[in-house]
mmCIF file of C-alpha atoms in Angstrom:
data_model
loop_
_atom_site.group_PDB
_atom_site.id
_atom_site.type_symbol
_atom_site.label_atom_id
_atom_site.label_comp_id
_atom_site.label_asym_id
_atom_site.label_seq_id
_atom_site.Cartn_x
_atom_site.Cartn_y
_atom_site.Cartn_z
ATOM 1 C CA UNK A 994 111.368 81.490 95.851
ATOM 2 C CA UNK A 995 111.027 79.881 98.892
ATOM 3 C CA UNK A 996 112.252 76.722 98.287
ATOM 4 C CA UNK A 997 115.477 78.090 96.659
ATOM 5 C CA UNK A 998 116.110 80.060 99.650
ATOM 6 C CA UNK A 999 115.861 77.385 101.533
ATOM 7 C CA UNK A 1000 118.522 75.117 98.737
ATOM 8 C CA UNK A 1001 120.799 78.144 98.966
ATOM 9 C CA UNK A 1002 120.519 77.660 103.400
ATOM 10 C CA UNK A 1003 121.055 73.888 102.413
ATOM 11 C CA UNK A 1004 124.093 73.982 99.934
ATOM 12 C CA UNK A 1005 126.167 76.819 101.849
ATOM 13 C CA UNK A 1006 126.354 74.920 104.974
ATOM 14 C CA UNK A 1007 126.852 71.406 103.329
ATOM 15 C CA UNK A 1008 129.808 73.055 101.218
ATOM 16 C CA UNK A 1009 131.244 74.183 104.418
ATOM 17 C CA UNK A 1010 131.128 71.239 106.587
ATOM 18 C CA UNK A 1011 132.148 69.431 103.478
ATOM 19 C CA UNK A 1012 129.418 66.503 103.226
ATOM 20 C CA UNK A 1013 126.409 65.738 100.973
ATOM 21 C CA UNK A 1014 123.510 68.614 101.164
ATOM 22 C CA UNK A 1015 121.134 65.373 101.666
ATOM 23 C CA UNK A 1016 122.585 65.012 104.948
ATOM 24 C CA UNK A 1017 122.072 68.400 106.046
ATOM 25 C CA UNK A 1018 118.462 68.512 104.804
ATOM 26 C CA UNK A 1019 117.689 65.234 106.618
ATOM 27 C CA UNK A 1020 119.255 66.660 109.898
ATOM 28 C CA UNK A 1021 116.671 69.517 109.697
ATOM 29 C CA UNK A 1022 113.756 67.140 109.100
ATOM 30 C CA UNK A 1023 115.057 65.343 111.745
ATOM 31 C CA UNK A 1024 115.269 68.274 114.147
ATOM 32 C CA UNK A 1025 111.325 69.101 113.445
ATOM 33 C CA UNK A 1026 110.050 65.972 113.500
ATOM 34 C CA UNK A 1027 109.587 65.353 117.270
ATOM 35 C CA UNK A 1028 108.277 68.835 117.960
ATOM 36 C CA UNK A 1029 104.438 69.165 117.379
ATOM 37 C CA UNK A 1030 104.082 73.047 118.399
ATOM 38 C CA UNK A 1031 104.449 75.377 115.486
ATOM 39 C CA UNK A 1032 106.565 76.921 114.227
ATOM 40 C CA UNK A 1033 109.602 75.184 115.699
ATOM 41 C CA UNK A 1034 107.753 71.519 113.986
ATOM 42 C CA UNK A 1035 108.415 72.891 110.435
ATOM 43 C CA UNK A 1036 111.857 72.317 108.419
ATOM 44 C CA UNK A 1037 111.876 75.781 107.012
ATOM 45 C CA UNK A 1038 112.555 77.197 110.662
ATOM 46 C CA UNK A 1039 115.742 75.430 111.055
ATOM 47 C CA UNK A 1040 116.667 76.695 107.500
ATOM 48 C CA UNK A 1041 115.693 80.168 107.561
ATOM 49 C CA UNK A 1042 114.749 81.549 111.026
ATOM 50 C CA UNK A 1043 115.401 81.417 114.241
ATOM 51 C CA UNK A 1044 116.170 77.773 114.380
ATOM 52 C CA UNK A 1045 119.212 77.469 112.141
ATOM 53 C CA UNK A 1046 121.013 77.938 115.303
ATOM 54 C CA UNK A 1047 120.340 74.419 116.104
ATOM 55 C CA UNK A 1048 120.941 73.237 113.162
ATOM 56 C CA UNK A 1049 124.209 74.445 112.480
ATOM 57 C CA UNK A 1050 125.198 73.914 115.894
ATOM 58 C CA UNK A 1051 123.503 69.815 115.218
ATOM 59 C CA UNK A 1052 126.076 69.926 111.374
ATOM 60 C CA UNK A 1053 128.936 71.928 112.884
ATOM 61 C CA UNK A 1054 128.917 75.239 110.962
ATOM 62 C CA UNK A 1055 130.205 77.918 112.081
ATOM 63 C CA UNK A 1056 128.392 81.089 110.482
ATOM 64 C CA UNK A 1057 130.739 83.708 109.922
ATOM 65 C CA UNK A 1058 131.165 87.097 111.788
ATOM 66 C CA UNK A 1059 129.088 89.211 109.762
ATOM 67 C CA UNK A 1060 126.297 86.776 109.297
ATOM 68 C CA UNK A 1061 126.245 86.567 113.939
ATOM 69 C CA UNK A 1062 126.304 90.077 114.005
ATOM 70 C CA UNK A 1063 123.202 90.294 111.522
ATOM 71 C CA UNK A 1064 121.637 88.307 114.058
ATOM 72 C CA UNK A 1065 122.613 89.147 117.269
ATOM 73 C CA UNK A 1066 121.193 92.414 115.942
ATOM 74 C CA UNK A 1067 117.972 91.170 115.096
ATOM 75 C CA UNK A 1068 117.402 89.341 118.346
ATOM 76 C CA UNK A 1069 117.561 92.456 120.073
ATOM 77 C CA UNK A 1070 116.087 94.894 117.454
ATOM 78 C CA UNK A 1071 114.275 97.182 119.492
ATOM 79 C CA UNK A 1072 117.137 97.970 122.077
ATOM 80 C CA UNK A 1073 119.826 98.902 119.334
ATOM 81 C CA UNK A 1074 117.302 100.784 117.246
ATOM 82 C CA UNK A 1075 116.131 103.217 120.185
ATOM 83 C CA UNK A 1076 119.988 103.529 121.564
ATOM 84 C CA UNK A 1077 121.267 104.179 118.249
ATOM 85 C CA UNK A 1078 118.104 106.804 117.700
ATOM 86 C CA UNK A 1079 119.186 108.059 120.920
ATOM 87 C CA UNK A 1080 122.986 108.158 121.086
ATOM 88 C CA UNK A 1081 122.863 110.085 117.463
ATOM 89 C CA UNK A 1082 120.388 112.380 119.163
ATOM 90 C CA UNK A 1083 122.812 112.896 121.538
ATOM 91 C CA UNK A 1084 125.926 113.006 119.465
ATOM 92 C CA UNK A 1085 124.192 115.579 117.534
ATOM 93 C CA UNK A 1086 122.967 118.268 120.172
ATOM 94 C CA UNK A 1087 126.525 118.079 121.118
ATOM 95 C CA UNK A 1088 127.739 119.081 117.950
ATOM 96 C CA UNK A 1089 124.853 121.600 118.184
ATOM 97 C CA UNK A 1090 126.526 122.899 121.355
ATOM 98 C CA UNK A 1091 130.267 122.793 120.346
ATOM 99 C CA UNK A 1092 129.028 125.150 118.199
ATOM 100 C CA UNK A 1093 127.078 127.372 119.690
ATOM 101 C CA UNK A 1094 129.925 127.478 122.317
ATOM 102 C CA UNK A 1095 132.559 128.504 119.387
ATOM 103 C CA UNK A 1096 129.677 131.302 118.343
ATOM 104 C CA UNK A 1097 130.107 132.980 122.115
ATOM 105 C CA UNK A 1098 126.929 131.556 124.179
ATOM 106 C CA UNK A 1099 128.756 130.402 127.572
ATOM 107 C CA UNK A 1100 125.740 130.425 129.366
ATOM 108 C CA UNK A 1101 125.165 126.561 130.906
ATOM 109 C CA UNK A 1102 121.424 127.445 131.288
ATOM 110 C CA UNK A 1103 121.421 128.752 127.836
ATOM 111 C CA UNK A 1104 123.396 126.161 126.436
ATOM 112 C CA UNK A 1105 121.265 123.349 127.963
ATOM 113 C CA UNK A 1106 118.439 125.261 126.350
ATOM 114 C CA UNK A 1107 119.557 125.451 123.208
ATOM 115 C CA UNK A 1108 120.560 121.699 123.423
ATOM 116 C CA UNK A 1109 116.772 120.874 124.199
ATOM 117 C CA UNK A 1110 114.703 122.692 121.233
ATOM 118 C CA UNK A 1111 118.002 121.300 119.294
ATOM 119 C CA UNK A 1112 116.742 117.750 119.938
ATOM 120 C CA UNK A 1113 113.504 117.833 118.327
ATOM 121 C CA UNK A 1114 114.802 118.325 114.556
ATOM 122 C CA UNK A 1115 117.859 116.541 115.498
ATOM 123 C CA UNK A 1116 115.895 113.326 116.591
ATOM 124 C CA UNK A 1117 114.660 113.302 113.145
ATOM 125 C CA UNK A 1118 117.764 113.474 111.780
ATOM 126 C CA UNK A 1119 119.298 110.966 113.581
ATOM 127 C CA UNK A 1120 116.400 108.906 112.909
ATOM 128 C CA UNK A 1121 116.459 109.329 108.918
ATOM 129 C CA UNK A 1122 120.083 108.615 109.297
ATOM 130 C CA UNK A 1123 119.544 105.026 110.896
ATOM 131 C CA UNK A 1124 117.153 104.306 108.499
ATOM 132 C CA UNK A 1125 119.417 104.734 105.647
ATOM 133 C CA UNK A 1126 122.629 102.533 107.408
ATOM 134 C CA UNK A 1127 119.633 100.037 108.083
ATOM 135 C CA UNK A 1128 118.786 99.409 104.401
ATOM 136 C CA UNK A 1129 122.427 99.738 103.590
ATOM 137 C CA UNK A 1130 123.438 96.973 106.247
ATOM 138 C CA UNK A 1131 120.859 94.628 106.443
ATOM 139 C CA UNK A 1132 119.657 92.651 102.842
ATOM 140 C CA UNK A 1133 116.267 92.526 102.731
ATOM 141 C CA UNK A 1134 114.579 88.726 102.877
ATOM 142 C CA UNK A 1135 111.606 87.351 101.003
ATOM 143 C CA UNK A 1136 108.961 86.250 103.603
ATOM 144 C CA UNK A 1137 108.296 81.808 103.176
ATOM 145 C CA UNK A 1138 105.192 81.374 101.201
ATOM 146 C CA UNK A 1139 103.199 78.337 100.797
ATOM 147 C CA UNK A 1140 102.177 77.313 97.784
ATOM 148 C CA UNK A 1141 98.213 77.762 97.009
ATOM 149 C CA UNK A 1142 98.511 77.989 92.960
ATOM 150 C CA UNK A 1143 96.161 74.506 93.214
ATOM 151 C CA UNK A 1144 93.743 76.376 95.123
ATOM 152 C CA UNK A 1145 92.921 77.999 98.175
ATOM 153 C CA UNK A 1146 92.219 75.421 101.010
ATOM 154 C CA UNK A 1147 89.059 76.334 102.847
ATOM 155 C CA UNK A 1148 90.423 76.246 106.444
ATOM 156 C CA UNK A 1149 92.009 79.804 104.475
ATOM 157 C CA UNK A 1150 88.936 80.962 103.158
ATOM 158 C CA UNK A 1151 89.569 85.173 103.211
ATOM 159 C CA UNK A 1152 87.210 88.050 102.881
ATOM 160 C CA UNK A 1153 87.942 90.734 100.909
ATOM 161 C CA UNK A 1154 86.455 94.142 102.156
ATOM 162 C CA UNK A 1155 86.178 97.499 100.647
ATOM 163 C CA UNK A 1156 84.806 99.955 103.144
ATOM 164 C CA UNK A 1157 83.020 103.008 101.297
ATOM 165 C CA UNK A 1158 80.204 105.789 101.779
ATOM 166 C CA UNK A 1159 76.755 105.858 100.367
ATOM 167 C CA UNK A 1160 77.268 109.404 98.548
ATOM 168 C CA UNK A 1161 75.039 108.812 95.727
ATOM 169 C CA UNK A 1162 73.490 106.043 93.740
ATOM 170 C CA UNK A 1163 76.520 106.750 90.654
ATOM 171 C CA UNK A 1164 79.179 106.093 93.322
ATOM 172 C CA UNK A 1165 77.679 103.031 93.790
ATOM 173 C CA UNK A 1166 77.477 101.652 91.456
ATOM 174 C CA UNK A 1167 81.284 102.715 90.125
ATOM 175 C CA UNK A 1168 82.102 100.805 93.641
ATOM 176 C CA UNK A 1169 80.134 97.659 92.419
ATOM 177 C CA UNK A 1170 81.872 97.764 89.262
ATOM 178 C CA UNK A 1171 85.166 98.265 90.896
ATOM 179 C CA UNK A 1172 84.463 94.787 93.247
ATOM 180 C CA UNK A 1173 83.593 92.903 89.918
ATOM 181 C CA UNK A 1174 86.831 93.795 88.307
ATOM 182 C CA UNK A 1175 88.509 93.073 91.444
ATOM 183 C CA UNK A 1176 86.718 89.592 91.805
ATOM 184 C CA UNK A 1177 87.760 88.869 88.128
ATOM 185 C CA UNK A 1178 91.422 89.437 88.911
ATOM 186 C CA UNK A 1179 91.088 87.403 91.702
ATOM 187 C CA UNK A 1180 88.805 84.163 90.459
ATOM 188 C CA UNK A 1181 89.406 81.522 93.339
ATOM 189 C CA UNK A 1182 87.842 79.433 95.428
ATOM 190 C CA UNK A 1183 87.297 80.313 99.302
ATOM 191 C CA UNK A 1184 87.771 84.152 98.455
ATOM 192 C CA UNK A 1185 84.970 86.241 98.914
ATOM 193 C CA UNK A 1186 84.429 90.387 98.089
ATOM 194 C CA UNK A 1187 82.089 92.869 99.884
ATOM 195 C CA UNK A 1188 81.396 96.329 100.343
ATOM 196 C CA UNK A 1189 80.943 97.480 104.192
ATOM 197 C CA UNK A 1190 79.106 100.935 103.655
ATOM 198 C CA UNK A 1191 78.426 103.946 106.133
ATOM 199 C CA UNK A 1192 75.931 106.893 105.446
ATOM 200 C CA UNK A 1193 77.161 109.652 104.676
ATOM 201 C CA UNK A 1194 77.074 112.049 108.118
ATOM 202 C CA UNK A 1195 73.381 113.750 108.120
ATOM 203 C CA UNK A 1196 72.126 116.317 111.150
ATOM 204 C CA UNK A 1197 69.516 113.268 111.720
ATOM 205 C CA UNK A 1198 69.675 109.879 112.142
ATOM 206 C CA UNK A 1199 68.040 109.094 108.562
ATOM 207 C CA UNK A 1200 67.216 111.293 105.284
ATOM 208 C CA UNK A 1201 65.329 110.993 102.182
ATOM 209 C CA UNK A 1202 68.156 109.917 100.506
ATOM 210 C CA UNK A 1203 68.985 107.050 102.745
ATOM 211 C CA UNK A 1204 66.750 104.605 101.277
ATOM 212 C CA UNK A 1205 67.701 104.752 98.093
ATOM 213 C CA UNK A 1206 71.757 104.689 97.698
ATOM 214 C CA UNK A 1207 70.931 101.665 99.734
ATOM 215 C CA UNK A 1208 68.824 100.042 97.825
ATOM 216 C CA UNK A 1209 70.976 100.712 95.323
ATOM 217 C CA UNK A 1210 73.657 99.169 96.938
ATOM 218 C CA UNK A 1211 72.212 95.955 97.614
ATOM 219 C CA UNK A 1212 71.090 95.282 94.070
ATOM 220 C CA UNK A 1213 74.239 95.967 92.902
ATOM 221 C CA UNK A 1214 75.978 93.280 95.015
ATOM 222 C CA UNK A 1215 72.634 90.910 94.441
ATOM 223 C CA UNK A 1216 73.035 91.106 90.574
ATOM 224 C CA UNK A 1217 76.440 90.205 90.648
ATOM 225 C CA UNK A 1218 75.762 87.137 92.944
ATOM 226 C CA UNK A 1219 73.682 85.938 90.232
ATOM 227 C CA UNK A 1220 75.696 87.063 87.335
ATOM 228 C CA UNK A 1221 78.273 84.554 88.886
ATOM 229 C CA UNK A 1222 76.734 81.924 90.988
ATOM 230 C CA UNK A 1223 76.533 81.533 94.539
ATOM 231 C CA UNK A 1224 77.534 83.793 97.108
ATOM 232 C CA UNK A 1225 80.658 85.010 96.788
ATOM 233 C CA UNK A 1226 79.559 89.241 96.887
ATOM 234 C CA UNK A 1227 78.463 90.439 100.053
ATOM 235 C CA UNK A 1228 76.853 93.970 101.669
ATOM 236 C CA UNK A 1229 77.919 94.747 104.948
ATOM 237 C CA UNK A 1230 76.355 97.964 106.127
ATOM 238 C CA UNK A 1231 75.538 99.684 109.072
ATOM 239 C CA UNK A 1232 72.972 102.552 110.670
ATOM 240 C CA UNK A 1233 74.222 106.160 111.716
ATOM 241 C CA UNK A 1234 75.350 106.721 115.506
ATOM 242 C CA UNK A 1235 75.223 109.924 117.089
ATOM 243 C CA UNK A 1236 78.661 111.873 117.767
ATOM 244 C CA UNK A 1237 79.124 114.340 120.804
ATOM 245 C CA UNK A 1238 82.485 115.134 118.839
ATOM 246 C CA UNK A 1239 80.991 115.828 115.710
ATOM 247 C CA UNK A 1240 77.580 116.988 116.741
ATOM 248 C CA UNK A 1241 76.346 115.294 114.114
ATOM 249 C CA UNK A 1242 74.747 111.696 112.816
ATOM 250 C CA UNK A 1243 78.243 109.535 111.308
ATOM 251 C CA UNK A 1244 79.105 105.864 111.225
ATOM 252 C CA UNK A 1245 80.421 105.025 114.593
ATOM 253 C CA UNK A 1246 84.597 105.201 114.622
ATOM 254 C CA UNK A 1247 84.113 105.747 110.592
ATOM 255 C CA UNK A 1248 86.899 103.509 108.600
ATOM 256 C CA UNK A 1249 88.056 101.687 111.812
ATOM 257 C CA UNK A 1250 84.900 101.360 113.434
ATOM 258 C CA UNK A 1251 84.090 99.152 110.168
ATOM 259 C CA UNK A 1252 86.456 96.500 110.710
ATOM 260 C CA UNK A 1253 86.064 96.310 114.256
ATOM 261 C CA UNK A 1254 82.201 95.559 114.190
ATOM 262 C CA UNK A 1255 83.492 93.496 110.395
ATOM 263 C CA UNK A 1256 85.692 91.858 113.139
ATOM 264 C CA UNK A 1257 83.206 91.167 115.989
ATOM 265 C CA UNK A 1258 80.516 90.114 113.331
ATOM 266 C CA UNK A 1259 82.919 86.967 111.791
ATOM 267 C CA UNK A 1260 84.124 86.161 114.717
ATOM 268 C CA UNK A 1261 81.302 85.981 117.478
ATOM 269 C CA UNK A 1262 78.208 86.473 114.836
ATOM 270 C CA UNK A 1263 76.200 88.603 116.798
ATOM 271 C CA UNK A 1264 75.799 92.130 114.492
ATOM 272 C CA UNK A 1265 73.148 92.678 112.174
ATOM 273 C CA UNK A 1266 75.609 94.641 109.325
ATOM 274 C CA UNK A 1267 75.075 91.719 107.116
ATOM 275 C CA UNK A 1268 72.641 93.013 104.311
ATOM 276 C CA UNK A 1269 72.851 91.165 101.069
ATOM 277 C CA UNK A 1270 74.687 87.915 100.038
ATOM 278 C CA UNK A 1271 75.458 84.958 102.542
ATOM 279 C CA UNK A 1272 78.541 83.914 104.452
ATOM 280 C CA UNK A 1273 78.572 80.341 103.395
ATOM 281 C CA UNK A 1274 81.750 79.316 105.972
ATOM 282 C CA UNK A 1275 84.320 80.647 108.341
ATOM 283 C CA UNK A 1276 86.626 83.624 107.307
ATOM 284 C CA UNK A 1277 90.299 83.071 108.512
ATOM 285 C CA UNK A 1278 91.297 86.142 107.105
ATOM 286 C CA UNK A 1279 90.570 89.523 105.688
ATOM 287 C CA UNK A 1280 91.862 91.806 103.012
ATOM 288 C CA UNK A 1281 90.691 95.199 103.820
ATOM 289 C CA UNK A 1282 91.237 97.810 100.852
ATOM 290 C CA UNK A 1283 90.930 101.415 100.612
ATOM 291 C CA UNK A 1284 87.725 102.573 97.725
ATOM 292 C CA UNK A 1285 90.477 103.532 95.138
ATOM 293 C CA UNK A 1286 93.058 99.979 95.717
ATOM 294 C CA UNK A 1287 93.054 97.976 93.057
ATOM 295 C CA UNK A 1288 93.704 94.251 93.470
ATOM 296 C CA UNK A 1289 96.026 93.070 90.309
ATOM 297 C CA UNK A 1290 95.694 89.015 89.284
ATOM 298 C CA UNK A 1291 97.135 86.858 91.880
ATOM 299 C CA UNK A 1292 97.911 89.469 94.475
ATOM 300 C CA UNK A 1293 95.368 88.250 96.793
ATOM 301 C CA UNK A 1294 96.270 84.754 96.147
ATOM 302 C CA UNK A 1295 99.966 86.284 96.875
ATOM 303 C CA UNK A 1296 99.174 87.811 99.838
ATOM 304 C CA UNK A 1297 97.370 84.750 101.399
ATOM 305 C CA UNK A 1298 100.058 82.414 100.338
ATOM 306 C CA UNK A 1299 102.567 84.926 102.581
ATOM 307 C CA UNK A 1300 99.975 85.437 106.044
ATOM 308 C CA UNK A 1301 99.011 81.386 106.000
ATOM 309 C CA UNK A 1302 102.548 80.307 106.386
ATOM 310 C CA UNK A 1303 103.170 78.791 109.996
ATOM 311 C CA UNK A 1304 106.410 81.028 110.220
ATOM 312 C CA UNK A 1305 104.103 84.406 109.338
ATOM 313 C CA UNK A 1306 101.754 83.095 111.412
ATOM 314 C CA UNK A 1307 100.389 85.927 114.215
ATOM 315 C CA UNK A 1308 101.192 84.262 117.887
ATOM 316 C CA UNK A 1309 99.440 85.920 120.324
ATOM 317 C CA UNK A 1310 101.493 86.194 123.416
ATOM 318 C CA UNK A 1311 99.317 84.880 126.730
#
């Protein structure tokens, strides 16, 4: 899909300009060839993103009206979307007003006051209404994908991690059984599945139970790393933390406190959640899913395919 996009970018401008398509593909390799900082050094930005400026300005297109407004539009999103939210907003409590003027109120001070609580369900109007002219106006566009079907390179090697409460030992091991179907969907190399688990909240730090939905969880994920070789299942876990909030013993931050010590443990090393199985490299990336997600053949494969692509790529601004 992405390559035909990118033949469609290709053969509308060359049909235009009226010379071979060959020429206008070389003239965007040529335009990304001297640049080494990404993304502006790969082709597919001066085909499908921001770049295609340059080249159609290097070819001399001339994109049509609609297709500059699309993204003159784009290139300053966030302004038109909050004006237009706001000038509908606006346009509406006005109507509001007209009419409660034609109903008798002549009152500025009540008017104005009417206009006000007016603007809180007529911001959501006007806000449901711009959503619907957005999908109406502007096509939606495939995001660029690479193309891992050969295999997952292991600069890419992802984690895929299902965060989860230690109820019982039965919802355990459904949970286990749930990550094996998911890993069998999902049979590559460089992927790897866990299970980051929290006990559930207890009056005290520890209970009886403790101990042994625990246990149960780390034979679980140790029986299917030898069931299939390697390390590829992992245990994350972590101990109870009291709560002021809750008055009560709970996994710190629950759900979100889970990937941010999952986040501080890959990338400085330092935490001790790691309880069964072995991280045998770096993890670029991470596929979080909720307990009851399922993970069909190929979507993680999909997924990683769509985040690894330079023009997906996160840039962090400095």
């Amino acid at each position: 899909a992405t390559r035909n996009r990118a033949r469609q970018v290709v053969a509308r401008i060359a049909r235009q300009i009226r010379r071979p398509e060959s020429d206008v593909a070389r003239t965007a390799v040529d335009l990304a060839r001297p640049i080494s900082q990404e993304p502006r050094n790969q082709v597919l930005y001066y085909l499908i993103a921001e770049g295609i400026a340059d080249l159609e300005k290097a070819t001399g297109y001339r994109a049509r009206v609609r297709q500059r407004t699309l993204r003159a539009l784009r290139r300053h999103g966030e302004a038109v979307y909050l004006g237009s939210v706001l000038l509908l907003t606006v346009s509406f409590c006005l109507v509001a007003t007209g009419l409660a003027w034609d109903r008798g109120i002549r009152e500025p001070l009540l008017l104005a006051l009417l206009a006000g609580l007016a603007s809180f369900p007529l911001s959501e109007l006007a806000i449901q209404t711009l959503h619907s002219l957005l999908i109406s106006t502007f096509p939606p566009e495939l995001l660029p994908k690479l193309d891992h079907q050969a295999g997952i390179p292991e600069e890419s090697a992802t984690l895929i991690v299902v965060p989860m409460m230690l109820s019982n030992p039965a919802v355990v091991r459904r949970e286990v059984e749930k990550l094996e179907i998911r890993y069998l969907a999902n049979r590559q190399d460089h992927l790897y599945f866990s299970l980051f688990s929290d006990f559930i909240d207890a009056p005290q730090r520890t209970t009886p139970l403790d101990a042994e939905v625990l246990g149960a969880a780390r034979d679980g994920i140790a029986e299917l790393n030898r069931k299939y070789g390697g390390d590829r299942f992992l245990l994350f876990h972590r101990s109870r933390v009291w709560s002021a909030t809750q008055q009560c013993w709970i996994g710190r931050e629950r759900k979100r406190g889970k990937l941010e010590d999952l986040n501080a443990f890959l990338t400085e090393g330092h935490s001790e959640i790691l309880l069964e199985g072995r991280l045998q490299q770096h993890v670029r990336y991470v596929i979080s899913l909720d307990a009851d997600t399922q993970l069909p053949p190929g979507t993680a494969l999909s997924m990683l395919e769509t985040i690894s692509h330079p023009l997906n790529r996160v840039e962090i601004d400095p």
